[in-house]
PDB file of C-alpha atoms in Angstrom:
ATOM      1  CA  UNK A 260     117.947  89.637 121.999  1.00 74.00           C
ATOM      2  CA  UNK A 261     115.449  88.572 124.772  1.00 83.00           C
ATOM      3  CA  UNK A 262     115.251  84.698 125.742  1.00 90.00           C
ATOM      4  CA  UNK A 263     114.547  82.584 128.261  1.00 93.00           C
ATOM      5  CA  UNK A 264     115.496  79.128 129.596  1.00 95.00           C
ATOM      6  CA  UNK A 265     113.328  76.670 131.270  1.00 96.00           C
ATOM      7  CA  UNK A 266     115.237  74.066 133.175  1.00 92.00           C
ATOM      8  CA  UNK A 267     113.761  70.909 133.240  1.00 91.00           C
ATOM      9  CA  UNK A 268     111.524  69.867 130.705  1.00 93.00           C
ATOM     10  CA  UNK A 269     109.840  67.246 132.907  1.00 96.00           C
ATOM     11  CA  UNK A 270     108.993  67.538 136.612  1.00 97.00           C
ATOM     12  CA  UNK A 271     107.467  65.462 138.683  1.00 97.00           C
ATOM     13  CA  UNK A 272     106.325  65.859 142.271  1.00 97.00           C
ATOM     14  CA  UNK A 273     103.354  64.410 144.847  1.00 97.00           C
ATOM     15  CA  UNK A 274     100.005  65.998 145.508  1.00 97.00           C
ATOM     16  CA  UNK A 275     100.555  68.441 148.495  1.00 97.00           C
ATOM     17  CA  UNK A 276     104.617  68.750 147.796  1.00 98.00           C
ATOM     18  CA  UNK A 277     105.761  72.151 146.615  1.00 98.00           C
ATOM     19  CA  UNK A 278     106.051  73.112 143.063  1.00 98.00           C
ATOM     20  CA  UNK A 279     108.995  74.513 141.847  1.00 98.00           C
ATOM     21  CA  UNK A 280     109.491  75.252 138.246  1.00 98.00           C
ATOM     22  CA  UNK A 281     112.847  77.122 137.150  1.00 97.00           C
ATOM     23  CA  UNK A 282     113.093  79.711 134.285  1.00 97.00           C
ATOM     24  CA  UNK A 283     115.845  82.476 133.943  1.00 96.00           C
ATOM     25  CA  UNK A 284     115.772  85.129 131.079  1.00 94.00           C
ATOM     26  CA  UNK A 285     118.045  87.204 129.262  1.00 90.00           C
ATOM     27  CA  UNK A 286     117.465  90.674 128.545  1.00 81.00           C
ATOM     28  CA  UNK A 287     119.181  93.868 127.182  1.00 75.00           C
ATOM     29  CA  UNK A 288     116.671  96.046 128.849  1.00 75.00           C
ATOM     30  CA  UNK A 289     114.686  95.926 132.413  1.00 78.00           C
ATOM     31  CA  UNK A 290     112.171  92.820 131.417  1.00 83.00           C
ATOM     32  CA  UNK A 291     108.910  92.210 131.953  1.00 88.00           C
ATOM     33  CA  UNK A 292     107.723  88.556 132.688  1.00 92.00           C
ATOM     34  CA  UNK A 293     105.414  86.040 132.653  1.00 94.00           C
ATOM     35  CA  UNK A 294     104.389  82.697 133.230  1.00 97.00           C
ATOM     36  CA  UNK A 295     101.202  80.769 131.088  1.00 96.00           C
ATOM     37  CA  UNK A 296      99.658  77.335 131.877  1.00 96.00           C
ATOM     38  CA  UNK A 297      98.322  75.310 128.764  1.00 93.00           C
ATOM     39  CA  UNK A 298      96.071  71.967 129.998  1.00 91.00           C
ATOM     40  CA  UNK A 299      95.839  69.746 126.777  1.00 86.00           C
ATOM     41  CA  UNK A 300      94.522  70.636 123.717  1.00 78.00           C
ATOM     42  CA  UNK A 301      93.701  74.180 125.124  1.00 83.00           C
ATOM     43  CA  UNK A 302      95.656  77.914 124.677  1.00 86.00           C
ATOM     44  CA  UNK A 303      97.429  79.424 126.941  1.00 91.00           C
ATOM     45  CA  UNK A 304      96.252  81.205 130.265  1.00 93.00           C
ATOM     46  CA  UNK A 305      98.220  83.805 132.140  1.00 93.00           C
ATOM     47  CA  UNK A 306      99.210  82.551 135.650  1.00 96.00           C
ATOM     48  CA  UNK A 307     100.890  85.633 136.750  1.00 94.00           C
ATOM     49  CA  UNK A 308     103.041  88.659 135.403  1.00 92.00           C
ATOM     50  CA  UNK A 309     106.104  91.094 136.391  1.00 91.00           C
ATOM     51  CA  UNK A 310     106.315  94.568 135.345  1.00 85.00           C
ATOM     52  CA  UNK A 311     108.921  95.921 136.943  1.00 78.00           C
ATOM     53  CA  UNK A 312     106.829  96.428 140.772  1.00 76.00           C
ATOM     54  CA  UNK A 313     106.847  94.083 143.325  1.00 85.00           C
ATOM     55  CA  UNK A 314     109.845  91.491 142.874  1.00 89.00           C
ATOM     56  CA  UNK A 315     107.326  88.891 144.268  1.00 94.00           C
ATOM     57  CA  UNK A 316     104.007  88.214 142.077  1.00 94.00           C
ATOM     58  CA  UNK A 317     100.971  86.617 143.139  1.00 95.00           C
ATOM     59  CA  UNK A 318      99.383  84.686 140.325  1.00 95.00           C
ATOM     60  CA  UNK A 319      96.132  82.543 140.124  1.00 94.00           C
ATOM     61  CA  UNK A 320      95.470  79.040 141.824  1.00 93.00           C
ATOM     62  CA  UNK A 321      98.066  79.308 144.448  1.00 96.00           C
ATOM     63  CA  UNK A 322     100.828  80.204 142.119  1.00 97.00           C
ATOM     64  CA  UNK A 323     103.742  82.857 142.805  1.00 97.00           C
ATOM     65  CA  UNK A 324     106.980  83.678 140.991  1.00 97.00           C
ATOM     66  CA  UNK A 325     109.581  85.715 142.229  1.00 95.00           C
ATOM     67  CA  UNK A 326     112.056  88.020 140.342  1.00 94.00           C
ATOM     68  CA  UNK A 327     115.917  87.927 141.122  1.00 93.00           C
ATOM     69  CA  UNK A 328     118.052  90.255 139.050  1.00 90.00           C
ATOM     70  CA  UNK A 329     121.363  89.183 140.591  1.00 91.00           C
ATOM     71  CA  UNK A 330     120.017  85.367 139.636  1.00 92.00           C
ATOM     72  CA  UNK A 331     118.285  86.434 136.355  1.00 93.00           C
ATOM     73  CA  UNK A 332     115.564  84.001 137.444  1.00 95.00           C
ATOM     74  CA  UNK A 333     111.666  83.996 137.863  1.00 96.00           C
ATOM     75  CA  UNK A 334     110.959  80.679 139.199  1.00 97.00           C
ATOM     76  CA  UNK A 335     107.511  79.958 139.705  1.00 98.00           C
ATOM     77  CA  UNK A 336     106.571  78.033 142.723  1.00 98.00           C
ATOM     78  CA  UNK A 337     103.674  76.558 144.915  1.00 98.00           C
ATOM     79  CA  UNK A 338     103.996  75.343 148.182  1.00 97.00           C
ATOM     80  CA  UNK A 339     101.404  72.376 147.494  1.00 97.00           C
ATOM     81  CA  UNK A 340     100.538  70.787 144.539  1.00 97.00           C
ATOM     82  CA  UNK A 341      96.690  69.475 143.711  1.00 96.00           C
ATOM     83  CA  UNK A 342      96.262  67.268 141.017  1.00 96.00           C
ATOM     84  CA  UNK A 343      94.504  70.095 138.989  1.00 95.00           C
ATOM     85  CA  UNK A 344      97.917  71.359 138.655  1.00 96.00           C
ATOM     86  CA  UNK A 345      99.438  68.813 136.020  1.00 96.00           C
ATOM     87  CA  UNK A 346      99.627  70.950 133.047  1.00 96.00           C
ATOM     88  CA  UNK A 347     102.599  72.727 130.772  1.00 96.00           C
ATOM     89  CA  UNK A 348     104.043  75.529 132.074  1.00 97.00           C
ATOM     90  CA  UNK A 349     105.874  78.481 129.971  1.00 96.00           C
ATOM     91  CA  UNK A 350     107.947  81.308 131.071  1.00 97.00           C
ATOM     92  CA  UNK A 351     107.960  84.114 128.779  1.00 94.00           C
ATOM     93  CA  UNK A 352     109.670  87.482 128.450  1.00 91.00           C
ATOM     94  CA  UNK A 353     108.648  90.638 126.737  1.00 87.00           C
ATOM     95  CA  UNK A 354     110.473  93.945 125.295  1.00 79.00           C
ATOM     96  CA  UNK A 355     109.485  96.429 123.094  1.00 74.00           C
ATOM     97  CA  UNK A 356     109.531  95.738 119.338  1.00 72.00           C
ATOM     98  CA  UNK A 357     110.118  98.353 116.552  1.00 67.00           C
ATOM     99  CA  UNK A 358     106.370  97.577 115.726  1.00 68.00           C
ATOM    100  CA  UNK A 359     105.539  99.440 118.803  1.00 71.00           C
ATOM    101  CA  UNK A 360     104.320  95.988 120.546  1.00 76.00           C
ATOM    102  CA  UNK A 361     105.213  94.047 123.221  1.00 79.00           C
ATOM    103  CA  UNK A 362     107.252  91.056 121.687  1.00 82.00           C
ATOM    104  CA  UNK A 363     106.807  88.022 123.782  1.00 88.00           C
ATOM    105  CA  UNK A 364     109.349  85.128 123.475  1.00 91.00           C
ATOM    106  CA  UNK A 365     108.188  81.986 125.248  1.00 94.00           C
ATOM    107  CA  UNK A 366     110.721  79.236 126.582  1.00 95.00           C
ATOM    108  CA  UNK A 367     110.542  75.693 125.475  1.00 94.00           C
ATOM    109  CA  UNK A 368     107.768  74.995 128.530  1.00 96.00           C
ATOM    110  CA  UNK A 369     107.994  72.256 131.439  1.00 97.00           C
ATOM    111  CA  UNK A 370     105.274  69.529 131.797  1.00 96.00           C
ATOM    112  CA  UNK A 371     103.918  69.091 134.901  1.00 97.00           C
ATOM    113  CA  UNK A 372     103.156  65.767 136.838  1.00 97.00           C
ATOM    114  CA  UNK A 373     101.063  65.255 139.922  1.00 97.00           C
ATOM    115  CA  UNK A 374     101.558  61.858 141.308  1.00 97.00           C
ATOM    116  CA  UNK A 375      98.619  60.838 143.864  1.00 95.00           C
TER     117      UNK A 375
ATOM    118  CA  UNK B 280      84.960  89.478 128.707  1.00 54.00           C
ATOM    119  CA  UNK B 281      84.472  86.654 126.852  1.00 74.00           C
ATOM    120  CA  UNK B 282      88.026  85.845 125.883  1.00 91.00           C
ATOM    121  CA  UNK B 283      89.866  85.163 122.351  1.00 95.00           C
ATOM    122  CA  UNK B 284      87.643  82.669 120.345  1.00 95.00           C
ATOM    123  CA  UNK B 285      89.447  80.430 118.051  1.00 97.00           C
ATOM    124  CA  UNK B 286      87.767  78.085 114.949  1.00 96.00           C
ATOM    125  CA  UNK B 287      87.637  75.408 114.126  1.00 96.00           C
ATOM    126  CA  UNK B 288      89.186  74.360 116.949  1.00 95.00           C
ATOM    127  CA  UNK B 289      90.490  70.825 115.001  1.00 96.00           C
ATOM    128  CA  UNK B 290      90.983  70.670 111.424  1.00 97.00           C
ATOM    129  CA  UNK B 291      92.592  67.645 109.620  1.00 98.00           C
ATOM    130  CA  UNK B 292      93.593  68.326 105.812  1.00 97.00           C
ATOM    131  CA  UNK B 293      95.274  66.422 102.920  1.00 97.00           C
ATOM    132  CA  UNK B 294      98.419  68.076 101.626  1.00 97.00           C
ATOM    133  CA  UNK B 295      98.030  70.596  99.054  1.00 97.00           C
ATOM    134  CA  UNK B 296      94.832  71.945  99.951  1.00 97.00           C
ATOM    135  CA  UNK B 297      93.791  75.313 101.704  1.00 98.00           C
ATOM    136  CA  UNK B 298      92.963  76.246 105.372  1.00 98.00           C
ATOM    137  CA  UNK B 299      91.317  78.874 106.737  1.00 98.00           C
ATOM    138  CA  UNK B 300      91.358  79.674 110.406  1.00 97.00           C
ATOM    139  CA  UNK B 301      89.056  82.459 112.222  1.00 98.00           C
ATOM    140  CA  UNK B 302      90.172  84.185 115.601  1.00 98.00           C
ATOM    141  CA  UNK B 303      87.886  86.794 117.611  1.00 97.00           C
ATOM    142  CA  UNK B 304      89.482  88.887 120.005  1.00 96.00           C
ATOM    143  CA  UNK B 305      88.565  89.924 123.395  1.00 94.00           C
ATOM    144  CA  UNK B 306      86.147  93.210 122.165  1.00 91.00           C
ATOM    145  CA  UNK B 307      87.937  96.080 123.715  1.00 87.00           C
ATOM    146  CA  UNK B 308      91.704  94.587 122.006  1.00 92.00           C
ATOM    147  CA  UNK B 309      92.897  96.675 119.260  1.00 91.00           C
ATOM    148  CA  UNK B 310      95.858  93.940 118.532  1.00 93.00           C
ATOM    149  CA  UNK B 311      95.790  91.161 117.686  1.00 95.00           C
ATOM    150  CA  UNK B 312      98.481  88.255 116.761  1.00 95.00           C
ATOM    151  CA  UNK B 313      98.655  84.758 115.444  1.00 96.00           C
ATOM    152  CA  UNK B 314     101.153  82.236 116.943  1.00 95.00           C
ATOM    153  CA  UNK B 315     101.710  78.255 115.758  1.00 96.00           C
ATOM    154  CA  UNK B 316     103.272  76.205 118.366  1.00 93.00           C
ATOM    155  CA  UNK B 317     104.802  72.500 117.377  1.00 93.00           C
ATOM    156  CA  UNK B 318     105.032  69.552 119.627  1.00 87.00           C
ATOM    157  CA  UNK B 319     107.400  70.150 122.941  1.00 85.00           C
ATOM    158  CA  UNK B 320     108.318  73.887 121.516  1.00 89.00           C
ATOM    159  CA  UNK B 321     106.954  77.486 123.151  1.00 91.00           C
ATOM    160  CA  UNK B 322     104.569  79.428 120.923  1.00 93.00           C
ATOM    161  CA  UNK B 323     106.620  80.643 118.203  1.00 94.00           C
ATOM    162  CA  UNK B 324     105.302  84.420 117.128  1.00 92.00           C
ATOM    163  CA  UNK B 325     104.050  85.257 113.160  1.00 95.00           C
ATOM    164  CA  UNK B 326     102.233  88.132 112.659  1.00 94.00           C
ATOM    165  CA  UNK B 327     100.885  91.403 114.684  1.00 92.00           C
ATOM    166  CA  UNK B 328      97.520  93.813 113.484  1.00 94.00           C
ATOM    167  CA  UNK B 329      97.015  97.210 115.452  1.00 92.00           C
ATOM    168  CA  UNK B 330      93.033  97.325 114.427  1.00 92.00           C
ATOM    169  CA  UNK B 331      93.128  96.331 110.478  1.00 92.00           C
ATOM    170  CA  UNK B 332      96.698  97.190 109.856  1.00 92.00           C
ATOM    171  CA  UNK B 333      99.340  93.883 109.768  1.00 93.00           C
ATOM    172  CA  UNK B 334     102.402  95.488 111.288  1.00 90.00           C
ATOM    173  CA  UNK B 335     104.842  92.735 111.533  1.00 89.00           C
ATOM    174  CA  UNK B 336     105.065  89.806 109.559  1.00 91.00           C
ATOM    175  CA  UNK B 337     108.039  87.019 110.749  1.00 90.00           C
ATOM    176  CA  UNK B 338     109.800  84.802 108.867  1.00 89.00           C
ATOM    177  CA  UNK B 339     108.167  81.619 109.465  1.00 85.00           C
ATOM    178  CA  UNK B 340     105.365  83.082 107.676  1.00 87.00           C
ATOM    179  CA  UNK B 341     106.054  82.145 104.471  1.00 89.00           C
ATOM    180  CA  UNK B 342     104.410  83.306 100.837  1.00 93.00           C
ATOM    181  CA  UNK B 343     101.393  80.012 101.312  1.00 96.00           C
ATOM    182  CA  UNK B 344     100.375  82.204 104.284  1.00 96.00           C
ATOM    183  CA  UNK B 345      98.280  84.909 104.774  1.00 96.00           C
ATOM    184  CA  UNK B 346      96.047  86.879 107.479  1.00 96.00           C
ATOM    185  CA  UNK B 347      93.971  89.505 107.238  1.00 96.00           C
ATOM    186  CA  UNK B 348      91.765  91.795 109.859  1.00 96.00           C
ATOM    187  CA  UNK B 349      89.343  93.685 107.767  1.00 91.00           C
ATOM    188  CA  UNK B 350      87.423  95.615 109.887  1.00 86.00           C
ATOM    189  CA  UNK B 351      90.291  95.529 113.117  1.00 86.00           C
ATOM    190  CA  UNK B 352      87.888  93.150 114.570  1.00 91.00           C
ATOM    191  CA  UNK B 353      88.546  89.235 113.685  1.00 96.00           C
ATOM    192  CA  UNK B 354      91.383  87.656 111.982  1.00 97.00           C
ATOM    193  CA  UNK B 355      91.419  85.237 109.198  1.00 98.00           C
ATOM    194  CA  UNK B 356      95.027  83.646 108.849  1.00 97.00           C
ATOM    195  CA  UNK B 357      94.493  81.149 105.764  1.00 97.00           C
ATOM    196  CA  UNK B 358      97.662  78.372 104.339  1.00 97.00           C
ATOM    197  CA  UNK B 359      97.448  77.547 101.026  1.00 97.00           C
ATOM    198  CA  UNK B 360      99.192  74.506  99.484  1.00 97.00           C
ATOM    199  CA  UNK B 361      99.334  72.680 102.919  1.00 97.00           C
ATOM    200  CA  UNK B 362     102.745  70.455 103.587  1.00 96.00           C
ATOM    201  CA  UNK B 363     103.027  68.181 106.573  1.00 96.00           C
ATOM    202  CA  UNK B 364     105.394  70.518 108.383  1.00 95.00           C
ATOM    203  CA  UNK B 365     102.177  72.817 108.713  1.00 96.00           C
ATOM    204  CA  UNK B 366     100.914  70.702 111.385  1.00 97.00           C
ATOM    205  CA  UNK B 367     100.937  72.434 114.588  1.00 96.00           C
ATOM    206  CA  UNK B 368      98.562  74.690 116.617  1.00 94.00           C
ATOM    207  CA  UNK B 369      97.927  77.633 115.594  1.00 96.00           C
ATOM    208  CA  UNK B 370      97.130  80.078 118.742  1.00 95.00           C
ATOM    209  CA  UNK B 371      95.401  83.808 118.473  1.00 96.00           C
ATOM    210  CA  UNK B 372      96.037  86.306 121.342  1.00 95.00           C
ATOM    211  CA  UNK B 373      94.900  89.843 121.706  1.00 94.00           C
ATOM    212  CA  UNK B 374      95.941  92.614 124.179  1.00 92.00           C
ATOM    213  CA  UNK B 375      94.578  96.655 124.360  1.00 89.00           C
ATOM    214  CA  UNK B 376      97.746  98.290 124.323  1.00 80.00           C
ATOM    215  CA  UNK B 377      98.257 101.568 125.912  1.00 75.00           C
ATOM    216  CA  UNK B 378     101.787 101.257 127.351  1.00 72.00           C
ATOM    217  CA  UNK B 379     104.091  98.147 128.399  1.00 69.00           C
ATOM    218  CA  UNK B 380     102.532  97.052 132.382  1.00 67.00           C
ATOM    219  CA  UNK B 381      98.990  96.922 130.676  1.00 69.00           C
ATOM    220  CA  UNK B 382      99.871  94.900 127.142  1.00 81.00           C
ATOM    221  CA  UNK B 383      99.548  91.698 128.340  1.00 86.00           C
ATOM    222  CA  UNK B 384      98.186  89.147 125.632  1.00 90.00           C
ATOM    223  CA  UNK B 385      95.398  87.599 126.301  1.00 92.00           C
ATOM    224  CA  UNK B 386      95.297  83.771 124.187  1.00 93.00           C
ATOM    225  CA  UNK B 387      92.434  81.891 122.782  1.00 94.00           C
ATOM    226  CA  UNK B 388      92.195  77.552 122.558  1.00 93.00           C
ATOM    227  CA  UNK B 389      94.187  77.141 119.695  1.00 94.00           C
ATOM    228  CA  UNK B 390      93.065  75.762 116.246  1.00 96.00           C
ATOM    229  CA  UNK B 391      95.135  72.088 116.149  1.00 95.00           C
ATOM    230  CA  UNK B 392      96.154  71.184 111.864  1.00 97.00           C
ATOM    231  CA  UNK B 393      96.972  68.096 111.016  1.00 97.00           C
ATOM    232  CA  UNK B 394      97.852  68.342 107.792  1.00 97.00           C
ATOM    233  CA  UNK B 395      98.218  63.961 105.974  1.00 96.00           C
TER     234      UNK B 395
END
């Protein structure tokens, strides 16, 4: 079974200090990942996604992730936060269900904080 | 693309009465599924439709809940007999298909139940 395990379910850092949020998976077959932001009250929007291409993935507003088999990690990072960035953040992994879909499990998310 | 549309986006309810929620997909998305996310937890997955047919069906969705896509185009996904453990949100996403790099799900705002 597919899973995957955000570490930390806080994090806080200053405006203009890099972002670093951890998340490593576990997968029986080559995974495909992905990281979502939710702001309050709102749904989730994809930040950025790995299919199996480039190890390192550009997402939106500044945001990159990069995959390391030997680590089974996909950390997402950004080298300087803005205050617009204080949000949730969930990793996610996908796999192919017998439904013929793309099954997404979604870790427990880590919260964001942007300190001025 | 005008994204997944969600309503009502709030809805408060006394226990024991029925809900209805409403989810539009993006226009081009032949699938469709219906999440419900709790306080601090990931999006939790219940049900899948390829165009009008429900495919998949988990376990959290219990016999008080139901969803339907009549025409493959909106979803309805109704609780009947609301208890307070129904409170959560309750998130739509829709992807097109056609293979695993391209099947990414797309999510709408959520409808949030409080159910007193």
């Amino acid at each position: 079974a597919q899973s995957v395990t955000q570490l930390g379910s806080h994090v806080s850092v200053s405006e203009g200090a890099l972002v670093l949020l951890r998340c490593n998976y576990s997968s029986s077959v080559p995974p495909y990942l992905f990281w979502y932001v939710q702001y309050p009250n709102q749904g989730l929007q994809l930040l950025l996604k790995y299919t199996s291409a480039a190890t390192l993935v550009k997402g939106i507003n500044g945001f990159e992730a990069e995959f390391k088999k030997s680590e089974t990690s996909f950390h997402l990072t950004k080298p300087s936060a803005h205050m617009s960035d204080a949000a949730e953040y969930f990793c996610a992994v996908s796999d192919e269900s017998s439904g013929g879909y793309q099954k997404v499990t979604f870790g427990t998310g880590t919260k964001l904080q942007v300190i001025p | 693309d005008t994204g997944v549309s969600q309503n009502p986006r709030h809805k408060i309810t006394k226990r024991g009465q029925n809900v209805t929620f409403r989810c539009d997909p993006i226009s081009e998305h032949n699938r469709l599924y219906w999440y419900r996310q709790t306080l601090g937890q990931g999006p939790e997955f219940l049900t899948y439709f390829q165009n009008e047919a429900q495919l998949e069906k988990s376990r959290l969705l219990s016999d008080r809940f139901s969803a339907e896509r009549p025409k493959g185009s909106f979803s309805t996904l109704e609780i009947q007999r609301t208890e307070q453990g129904d409170s959560a949100m309750y998130l739509c996403a829709s992807s097109r298909g056609g293979g695993r790099s391209t099947d990414t799900q797309y999510f709408g705002p959520g409808t949030r139940l409080t159910v007193l």
